[in-house]
mmCIF file with all atom_site columns, N, CA and C in Angstrom:
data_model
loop_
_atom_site.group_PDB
_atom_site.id
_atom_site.type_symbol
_atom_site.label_atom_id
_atom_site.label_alt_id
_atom_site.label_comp_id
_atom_site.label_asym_id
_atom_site.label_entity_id
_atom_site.label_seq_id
_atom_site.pdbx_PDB_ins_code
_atom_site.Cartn_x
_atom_site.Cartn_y
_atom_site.Cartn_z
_atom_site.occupancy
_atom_site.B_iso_or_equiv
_atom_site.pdbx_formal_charge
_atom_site.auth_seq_id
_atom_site.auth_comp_id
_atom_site.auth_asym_id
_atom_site.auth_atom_id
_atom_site.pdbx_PDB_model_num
ATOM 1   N N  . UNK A 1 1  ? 0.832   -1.174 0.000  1.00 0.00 ? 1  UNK A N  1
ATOM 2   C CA . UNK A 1 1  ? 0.000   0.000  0.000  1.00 0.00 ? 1  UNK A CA 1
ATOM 3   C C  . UNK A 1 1  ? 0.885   1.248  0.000  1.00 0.00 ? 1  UNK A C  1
ATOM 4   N N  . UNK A 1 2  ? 0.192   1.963  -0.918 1.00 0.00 ? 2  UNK A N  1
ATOM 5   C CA . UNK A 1 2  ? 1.938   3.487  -0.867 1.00 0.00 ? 2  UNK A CA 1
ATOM 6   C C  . UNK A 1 2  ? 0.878   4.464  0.055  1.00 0.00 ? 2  UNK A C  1
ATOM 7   N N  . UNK A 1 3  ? 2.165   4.768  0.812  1.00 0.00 ? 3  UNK A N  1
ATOM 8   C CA . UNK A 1 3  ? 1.763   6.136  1.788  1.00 0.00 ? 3  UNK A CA 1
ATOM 9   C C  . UNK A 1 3  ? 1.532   7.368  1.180  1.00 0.00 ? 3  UNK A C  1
ATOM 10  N N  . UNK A 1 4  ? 0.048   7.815  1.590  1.00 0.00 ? 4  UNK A N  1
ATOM 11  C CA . UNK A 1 4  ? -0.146  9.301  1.334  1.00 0.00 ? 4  UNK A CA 1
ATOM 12  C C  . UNK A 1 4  ? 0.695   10.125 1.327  1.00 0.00 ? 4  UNK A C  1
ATOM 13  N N  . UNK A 1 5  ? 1.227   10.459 2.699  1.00 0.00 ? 5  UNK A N  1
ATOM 14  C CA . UNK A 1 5  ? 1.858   11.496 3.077  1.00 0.00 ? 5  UNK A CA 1
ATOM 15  C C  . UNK A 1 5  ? 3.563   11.237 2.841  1.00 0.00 ? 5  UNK A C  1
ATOM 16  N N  . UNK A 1 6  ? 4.254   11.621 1.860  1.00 0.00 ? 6  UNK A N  1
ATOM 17  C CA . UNK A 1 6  ? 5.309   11.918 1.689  1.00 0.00 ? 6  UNK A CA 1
ATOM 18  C C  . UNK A 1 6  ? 6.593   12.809 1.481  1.00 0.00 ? 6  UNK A C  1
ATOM 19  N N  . UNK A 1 7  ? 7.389   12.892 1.750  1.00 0.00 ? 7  UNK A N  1
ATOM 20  C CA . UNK A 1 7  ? 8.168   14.229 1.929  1.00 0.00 ? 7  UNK A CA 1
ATOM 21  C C  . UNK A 1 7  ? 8.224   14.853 0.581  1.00 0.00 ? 7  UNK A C  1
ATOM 22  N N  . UNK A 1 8  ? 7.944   14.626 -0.381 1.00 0.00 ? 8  UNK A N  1
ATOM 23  C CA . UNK A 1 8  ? 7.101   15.305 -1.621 1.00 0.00 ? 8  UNK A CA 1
ATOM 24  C C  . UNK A 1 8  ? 6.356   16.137 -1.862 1.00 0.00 ? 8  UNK A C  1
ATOM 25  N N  . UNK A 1 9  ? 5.598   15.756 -1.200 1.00 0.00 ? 9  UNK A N  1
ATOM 26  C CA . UNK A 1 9  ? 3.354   16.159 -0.873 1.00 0.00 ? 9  UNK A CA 1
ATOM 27  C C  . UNK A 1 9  ? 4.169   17.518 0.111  1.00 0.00 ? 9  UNK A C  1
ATOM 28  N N  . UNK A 1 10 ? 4.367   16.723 1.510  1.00 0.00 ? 10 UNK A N  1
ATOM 29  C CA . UNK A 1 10 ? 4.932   18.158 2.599  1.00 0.00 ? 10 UNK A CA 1
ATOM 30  C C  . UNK A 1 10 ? 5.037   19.060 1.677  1.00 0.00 ? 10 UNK A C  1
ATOM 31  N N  . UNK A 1 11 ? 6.516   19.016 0.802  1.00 0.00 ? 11 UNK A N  1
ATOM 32  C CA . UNK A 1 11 ? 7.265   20.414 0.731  1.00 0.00 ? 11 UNK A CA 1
ATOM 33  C C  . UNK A 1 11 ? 6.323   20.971 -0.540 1.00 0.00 ? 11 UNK A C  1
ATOM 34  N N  . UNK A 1 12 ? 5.497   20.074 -1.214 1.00 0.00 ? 12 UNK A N  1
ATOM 35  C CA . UNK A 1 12 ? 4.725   20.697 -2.474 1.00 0.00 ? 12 UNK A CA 1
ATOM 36  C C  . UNK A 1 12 ? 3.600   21.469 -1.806 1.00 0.00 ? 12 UNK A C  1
ATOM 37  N N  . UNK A 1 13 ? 3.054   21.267 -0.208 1.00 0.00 ? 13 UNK A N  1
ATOM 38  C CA . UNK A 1 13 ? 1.811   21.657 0.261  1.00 0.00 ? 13 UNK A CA 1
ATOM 39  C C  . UNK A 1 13 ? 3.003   23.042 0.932  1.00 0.00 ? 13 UNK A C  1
ATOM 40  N N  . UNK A 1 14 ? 3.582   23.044 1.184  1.00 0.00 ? 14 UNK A N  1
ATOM 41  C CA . UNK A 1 14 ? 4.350   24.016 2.397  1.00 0.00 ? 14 UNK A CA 1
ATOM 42  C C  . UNK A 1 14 ? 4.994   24.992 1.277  1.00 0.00 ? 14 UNK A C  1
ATOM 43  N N  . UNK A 1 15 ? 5.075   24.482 -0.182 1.00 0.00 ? 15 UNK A N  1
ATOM 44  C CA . UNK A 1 15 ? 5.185   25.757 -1.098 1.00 0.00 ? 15 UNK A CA 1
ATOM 45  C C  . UNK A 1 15 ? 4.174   26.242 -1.542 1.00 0.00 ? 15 UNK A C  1
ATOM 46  N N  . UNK A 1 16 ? 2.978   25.986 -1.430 1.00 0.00 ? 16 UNK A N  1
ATOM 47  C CA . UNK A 1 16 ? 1.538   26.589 -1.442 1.00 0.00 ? 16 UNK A CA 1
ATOM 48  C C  . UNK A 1 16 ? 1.392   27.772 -0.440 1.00 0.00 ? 16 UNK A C  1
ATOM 49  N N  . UNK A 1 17 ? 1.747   27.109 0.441  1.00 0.00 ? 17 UNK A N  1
ATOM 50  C CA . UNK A 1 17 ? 1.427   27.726 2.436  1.00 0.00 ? 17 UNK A CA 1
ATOM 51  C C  . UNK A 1 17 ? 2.412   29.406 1.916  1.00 0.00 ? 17 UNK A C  1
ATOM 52  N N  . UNK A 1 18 ? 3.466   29.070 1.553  1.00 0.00 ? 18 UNK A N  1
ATOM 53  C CA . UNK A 1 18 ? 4.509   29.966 1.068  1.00 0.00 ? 18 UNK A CA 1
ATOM 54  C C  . UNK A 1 18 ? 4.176   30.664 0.355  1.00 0.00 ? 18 UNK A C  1
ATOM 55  N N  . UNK A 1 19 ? 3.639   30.676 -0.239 1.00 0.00 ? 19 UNK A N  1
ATOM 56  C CA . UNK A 1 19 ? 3.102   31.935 -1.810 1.00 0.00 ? 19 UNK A CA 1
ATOM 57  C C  . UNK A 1 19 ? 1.546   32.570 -1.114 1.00 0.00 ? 19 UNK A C  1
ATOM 58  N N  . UNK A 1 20 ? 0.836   32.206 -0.039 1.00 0.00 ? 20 UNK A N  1
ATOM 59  C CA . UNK A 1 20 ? 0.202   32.942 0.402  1.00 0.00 ? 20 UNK A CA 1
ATOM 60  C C  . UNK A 1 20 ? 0.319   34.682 0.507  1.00 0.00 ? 20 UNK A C  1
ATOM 61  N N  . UNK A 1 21 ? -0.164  35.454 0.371  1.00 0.00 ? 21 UNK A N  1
ATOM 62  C CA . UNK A 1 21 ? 0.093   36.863 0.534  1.00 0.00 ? 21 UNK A CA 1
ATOM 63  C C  . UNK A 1 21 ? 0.205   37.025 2.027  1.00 0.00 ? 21 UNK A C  1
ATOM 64  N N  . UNK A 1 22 ? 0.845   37.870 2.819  1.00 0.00 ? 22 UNK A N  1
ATOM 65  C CA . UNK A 1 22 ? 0.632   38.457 4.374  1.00 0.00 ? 22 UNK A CA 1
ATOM 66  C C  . UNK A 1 22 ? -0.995  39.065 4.178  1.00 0.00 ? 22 UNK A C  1
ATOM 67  N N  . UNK A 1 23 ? -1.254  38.770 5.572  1.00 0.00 ? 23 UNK A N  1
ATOM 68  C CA . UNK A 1 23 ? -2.884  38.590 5.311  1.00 0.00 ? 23 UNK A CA 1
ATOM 69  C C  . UNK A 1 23 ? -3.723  38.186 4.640  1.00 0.00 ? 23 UNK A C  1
ATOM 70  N N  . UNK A 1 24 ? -3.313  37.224 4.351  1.00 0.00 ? 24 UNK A N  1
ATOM 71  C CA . UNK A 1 24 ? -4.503  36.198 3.610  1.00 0.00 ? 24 UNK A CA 1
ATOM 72  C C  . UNK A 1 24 ? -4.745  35.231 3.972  1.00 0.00 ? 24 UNK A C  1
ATOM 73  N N  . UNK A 1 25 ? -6.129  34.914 3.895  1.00 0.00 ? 25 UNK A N  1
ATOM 74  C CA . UNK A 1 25 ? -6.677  33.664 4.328  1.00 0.00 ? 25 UNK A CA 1
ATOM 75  C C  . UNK A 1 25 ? -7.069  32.464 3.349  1.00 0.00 ? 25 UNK A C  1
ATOM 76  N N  . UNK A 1 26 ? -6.581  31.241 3.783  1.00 0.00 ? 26 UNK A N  1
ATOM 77  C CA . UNK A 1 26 ? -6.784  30.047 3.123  1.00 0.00 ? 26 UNK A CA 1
ATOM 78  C C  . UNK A 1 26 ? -7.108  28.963 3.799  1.00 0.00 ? 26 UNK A C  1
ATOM 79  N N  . UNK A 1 27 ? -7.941  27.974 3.321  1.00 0.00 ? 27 UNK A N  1
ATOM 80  C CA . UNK A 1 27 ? -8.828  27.045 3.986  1.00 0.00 ? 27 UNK A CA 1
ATOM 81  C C  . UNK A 1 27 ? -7.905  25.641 3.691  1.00 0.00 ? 27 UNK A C  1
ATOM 82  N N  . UNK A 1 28 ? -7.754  24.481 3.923  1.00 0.00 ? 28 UNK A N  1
ATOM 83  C CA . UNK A 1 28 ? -6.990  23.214 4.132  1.00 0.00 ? 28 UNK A CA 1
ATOM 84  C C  . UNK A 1 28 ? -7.889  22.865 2.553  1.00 0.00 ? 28 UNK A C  1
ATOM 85  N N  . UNK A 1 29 ? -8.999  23.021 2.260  1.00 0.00 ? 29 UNK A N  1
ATOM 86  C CA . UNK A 1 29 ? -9.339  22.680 0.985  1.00 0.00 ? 29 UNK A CA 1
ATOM 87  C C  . UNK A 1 29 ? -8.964  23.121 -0.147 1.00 0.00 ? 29 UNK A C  1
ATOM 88  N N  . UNK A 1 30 ? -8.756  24.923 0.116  1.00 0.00 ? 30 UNK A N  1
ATOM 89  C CA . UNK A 1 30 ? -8.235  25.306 -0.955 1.00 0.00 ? 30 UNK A CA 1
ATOM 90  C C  . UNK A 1 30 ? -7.199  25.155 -1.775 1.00 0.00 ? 30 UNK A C  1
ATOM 91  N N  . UNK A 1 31 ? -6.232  24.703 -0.551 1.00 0.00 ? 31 UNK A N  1
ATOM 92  C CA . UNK A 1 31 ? -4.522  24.072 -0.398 1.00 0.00 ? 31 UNK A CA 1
ATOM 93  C C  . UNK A 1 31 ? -4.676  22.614 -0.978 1.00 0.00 ? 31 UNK A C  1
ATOM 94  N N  . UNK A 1 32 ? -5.643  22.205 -0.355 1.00 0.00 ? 32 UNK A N  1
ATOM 95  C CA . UNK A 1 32 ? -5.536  20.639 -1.017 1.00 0.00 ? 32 UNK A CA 1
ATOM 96  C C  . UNK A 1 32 ? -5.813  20.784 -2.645 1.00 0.00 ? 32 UNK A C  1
ATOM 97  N N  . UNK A 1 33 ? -6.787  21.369 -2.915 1.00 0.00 ? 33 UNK A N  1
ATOM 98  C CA . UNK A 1 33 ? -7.165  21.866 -4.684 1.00 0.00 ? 33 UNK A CA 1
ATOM 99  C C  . UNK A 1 33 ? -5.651  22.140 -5.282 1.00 0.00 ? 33 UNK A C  1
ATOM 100 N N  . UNK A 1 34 ? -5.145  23.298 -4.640 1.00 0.00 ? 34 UNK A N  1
ATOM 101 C CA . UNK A 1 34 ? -4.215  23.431 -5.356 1.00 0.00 ? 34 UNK A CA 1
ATOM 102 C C  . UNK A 1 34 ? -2.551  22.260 -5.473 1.00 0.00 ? 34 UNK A C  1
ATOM 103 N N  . UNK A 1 35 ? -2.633  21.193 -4.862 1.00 0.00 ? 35 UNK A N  1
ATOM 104 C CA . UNK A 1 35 ? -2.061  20.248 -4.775 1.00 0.00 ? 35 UNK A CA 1
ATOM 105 C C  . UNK A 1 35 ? -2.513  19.077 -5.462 1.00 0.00 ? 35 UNK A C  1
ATOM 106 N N  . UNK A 1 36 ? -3.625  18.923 -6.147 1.00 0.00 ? 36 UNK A N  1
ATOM 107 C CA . UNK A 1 36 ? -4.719  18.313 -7.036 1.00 0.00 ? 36 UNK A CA 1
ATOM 108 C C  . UNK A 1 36 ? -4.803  17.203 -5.779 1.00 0.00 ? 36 UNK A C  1
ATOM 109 N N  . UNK A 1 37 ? -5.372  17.570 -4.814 1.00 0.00 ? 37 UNK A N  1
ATOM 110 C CA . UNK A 1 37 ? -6.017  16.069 -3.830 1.00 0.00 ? 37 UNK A CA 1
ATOM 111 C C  . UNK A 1 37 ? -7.103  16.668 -2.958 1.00 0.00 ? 37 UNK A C  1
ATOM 112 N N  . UNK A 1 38 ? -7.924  17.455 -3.730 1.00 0.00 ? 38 UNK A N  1
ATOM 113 C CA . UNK A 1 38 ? -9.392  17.931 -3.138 1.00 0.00 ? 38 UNK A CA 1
ATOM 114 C C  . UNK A 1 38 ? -10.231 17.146 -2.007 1.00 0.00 ? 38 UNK A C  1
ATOM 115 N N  . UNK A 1 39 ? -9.564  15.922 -2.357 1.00 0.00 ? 39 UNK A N  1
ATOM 116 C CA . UNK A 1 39 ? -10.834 15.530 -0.856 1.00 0.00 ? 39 UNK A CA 1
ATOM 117 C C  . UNK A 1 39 ? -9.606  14.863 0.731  1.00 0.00 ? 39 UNK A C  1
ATOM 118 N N  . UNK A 1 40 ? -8.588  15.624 0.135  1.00 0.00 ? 40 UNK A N  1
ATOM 119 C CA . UNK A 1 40 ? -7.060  15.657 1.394  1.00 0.00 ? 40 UNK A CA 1
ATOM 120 C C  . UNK A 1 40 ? -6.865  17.039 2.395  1.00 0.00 ? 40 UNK A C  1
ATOM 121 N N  . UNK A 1 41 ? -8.194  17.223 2.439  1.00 0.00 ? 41 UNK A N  1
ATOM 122 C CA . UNK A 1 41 ? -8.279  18.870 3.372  1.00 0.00 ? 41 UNK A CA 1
ATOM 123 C C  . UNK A 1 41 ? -7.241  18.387 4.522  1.00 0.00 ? 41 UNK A C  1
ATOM 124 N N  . UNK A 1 42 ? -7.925  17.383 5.518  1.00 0.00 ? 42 UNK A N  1
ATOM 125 C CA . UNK A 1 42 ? -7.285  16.915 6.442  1.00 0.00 ? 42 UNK A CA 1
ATOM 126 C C  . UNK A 1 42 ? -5.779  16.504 6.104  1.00 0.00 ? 42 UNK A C  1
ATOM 127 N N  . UNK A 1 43 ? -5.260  16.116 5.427  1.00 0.00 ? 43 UNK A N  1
ATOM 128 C CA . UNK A 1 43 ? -3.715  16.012 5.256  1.00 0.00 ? 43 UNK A CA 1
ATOM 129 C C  . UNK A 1 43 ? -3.221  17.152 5.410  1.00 0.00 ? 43 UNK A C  1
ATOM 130 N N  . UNK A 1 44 ? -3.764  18.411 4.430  1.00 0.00 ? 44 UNK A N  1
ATOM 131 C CA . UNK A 1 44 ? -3.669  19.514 4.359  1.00 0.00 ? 44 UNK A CA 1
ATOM 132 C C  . UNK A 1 44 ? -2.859  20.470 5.602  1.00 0.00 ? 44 UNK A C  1
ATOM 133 N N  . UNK A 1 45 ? -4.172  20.303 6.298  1.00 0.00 ? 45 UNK A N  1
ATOM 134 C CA . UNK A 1 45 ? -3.934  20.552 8.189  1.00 0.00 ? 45 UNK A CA 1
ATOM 135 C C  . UNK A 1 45 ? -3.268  19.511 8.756  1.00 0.00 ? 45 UNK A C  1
ATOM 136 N N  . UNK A 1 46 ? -2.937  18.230 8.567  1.00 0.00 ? 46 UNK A N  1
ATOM 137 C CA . UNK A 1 46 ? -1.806  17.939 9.410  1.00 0.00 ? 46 UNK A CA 1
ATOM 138 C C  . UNK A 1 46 ? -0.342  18.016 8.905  1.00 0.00 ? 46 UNK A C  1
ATOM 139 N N  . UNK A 1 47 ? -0.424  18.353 7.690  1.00 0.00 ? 47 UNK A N  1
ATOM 140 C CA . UNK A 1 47 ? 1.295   19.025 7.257  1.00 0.00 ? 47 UNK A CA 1
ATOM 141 C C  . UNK A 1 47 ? 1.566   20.066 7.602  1.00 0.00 ? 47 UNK A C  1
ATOM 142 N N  . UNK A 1 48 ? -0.003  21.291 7.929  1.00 0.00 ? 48 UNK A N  1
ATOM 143 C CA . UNK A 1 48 ? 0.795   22.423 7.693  1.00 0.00 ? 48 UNK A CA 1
ATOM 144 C C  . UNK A 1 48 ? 1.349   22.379 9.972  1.00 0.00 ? 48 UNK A C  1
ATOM 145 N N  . UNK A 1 49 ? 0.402   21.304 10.292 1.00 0.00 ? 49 UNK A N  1
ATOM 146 C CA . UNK A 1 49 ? 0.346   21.619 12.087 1.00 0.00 ? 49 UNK A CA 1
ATOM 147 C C  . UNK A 1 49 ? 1.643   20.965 12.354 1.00 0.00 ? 49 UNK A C  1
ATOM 148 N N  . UNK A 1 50 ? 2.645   20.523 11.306 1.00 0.00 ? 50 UNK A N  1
ATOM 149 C CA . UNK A 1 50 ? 3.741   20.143 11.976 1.00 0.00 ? 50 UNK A CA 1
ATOM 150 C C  . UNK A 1 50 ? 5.240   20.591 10.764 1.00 0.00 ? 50 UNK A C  1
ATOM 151 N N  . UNK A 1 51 ? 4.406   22.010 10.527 1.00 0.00 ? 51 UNK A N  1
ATOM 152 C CA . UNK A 1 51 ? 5.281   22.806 9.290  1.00 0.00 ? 51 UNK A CA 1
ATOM 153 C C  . UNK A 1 51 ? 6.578   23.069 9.959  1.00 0.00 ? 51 UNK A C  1
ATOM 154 N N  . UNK A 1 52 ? 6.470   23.338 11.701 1.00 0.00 ? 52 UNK A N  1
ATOM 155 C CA . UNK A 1 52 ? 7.336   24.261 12.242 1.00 0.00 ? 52 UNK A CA 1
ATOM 156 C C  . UNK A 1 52 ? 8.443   23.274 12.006 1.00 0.00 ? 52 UNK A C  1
ATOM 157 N N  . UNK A 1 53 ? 8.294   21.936 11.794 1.00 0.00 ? 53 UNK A N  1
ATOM 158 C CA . UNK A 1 53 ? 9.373   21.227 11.531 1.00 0.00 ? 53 UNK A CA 1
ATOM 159 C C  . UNK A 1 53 ? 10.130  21.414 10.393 1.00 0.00 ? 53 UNK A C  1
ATOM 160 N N  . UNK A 1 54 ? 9.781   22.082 9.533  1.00 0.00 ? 54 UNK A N  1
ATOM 161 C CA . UNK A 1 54 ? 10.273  21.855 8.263  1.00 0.00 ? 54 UNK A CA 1
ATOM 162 C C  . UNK A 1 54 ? 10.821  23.544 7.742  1.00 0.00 ? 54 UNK A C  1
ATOM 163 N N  . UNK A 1 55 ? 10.711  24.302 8.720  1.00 0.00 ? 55 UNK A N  1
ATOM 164 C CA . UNK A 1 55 ? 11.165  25.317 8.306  1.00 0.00 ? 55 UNK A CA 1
ATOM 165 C C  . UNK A 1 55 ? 9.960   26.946 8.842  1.00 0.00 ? 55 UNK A C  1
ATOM 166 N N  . UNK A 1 56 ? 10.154  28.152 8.582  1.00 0.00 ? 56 UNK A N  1
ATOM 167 C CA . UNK A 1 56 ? 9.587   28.975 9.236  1.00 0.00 ? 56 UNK A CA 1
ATOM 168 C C  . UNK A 1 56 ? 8.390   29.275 8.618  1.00 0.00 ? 56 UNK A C  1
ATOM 169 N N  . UNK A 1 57 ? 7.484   28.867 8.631  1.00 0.00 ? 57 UNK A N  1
ATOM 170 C CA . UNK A 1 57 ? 5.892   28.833 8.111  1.00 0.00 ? 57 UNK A CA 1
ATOM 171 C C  . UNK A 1 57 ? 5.441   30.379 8.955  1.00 0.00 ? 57 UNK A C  1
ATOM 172 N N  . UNK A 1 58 ? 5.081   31.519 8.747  1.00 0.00 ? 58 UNK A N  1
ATOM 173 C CA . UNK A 1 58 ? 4.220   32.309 9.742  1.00 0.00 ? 58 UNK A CA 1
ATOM 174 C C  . UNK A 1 58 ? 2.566   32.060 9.112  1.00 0.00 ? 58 UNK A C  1
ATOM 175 N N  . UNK A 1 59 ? 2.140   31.071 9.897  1.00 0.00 ? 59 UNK A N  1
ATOM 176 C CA . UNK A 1 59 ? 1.030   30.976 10.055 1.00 0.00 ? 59 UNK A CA 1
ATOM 177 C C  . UNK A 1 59 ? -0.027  30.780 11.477 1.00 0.00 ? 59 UNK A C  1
ATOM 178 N N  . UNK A 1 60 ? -1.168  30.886 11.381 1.00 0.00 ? 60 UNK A N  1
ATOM 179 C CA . UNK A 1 60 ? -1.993  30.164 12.446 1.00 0.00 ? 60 UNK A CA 1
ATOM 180 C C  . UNK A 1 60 ? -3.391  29.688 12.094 1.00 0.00 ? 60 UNK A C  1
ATOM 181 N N  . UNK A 1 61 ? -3.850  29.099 12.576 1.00 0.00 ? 61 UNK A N  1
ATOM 182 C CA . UNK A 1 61 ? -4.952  28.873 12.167 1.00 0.00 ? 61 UNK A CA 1
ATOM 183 C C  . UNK A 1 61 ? -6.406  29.299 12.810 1.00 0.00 ? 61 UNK A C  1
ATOM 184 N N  . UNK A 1 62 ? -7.352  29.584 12.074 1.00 0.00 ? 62 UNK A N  1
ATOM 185 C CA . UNK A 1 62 ? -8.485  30.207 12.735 1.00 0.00 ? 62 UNK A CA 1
ATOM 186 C C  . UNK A 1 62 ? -9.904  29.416 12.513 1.00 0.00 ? 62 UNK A C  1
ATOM 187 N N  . UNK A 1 63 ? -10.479 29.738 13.618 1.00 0.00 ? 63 UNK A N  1
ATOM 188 C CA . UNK A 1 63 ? -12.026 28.902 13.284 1.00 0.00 ? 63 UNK A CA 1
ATOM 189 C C  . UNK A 1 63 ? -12.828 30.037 12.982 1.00 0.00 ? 63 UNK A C  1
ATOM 190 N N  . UNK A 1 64 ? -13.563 29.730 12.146 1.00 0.00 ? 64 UNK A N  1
ATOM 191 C CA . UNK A 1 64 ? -14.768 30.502 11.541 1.00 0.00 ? 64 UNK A CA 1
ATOM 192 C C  . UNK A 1 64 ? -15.678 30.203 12.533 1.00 0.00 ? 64 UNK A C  1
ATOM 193 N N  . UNK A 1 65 ? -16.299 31.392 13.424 1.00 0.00 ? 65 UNK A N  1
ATOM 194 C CA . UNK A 1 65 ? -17.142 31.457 14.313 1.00 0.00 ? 65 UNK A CA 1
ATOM 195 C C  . UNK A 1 65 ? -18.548 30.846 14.003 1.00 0.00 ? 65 UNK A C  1
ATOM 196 N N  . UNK A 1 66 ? -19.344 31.031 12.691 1.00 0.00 ? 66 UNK A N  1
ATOM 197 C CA . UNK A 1 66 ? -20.615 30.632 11.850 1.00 0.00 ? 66 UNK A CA 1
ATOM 198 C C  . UNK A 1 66 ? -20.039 29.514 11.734 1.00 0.00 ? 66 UNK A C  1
ATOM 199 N N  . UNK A 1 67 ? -19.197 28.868 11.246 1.00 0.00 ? 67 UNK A N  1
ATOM 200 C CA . UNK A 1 67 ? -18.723 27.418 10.730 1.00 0.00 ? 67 UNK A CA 1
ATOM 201 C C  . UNK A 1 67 ? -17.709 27.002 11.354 1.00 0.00 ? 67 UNK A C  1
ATOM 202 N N  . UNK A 1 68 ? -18.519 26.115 12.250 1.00 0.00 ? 68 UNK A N  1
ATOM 203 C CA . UNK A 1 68 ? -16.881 25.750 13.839 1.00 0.00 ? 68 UNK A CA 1
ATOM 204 C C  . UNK A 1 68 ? -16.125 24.674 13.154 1.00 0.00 ? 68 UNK A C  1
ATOM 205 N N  . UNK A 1 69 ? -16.739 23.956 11.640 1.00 0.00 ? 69 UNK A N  1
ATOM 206 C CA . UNK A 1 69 ? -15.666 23.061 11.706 1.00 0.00 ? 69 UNK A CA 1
ATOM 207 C C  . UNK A 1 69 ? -14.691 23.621 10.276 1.00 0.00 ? 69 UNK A C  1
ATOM 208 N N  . UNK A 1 70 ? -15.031 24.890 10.038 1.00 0.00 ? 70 UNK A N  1
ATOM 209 C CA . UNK A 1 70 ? -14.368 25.257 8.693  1.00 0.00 ? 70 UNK A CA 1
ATOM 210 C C  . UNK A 1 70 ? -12.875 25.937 9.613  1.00 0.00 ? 70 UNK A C  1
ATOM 211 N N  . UNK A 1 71 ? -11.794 25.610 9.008  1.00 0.00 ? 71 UNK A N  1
ATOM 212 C CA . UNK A 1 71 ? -10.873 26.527 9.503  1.00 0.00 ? 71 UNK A CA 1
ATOM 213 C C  . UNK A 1 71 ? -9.871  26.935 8.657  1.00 0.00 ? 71 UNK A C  1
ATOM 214 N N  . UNK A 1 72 ? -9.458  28.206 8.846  1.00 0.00 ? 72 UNK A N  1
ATOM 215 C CA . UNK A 1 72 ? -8.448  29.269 7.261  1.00 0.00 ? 72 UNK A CA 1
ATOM 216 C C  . UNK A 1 72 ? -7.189  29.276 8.292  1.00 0.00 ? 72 UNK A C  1
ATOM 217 N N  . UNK A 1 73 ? -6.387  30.056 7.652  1.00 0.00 ? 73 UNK A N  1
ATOM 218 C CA . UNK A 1 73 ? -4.859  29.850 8.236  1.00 0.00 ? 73 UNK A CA 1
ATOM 219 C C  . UNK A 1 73 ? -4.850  31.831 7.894  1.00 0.00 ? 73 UNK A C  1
ATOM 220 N N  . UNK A 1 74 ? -4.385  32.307 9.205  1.00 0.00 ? 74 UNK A N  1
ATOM 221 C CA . UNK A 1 74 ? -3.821  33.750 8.394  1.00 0.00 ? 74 UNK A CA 1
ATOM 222 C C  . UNK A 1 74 ? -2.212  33.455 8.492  1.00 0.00 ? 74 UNK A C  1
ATOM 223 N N  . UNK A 1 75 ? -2.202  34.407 6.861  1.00 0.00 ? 75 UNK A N  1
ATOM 224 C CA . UNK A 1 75 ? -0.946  34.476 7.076  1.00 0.00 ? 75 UNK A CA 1
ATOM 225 C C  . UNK A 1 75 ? -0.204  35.915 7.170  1.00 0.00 ? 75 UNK A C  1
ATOM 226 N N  . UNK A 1 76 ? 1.403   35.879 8.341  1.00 0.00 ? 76 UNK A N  1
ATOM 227 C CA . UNK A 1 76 ? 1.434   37.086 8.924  1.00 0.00 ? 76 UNK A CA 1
ATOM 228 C C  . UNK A 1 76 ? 2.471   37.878 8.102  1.00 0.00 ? 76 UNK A C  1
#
């Protein structure tokens, strides 16, 4: 069985995370779209929640108050 998550995927999702503008917001889906694996939201969010490993990400993540399970990342 080949593993999803590979040090490939990371640095291809964490150069997404990277081209974000300062102040902008992006959702784990949108990131996954642009990585062509639309229904990998959740991978999404667990590469970027262990980015600090891989180098200086300024991000955080936020919950949408109307939608507690939607969550965007600002970036600073």
């Amino acid at each position: 069985m080949k593993r999803i998550l590979n040090e490939d995927l990371i640095y291809e999702i964490l150069s997404i995370v990277e081209e974000i503008p300062e102040g902008r917001v992006a959702t784990y889906g949108q990131i996954a779209r642009l990585v062509g694996r639309e229904k990998n939201a959740r991978l999404v969010g667990k590469v970027v929640g262990m980015a600090e490993s891989y180098g200086d990400y300024p991000c955080h993540r936020k919950k949408d108050k109307r939608l507690l399970k939607k969550t965007s990342f600002i970036f600073e």
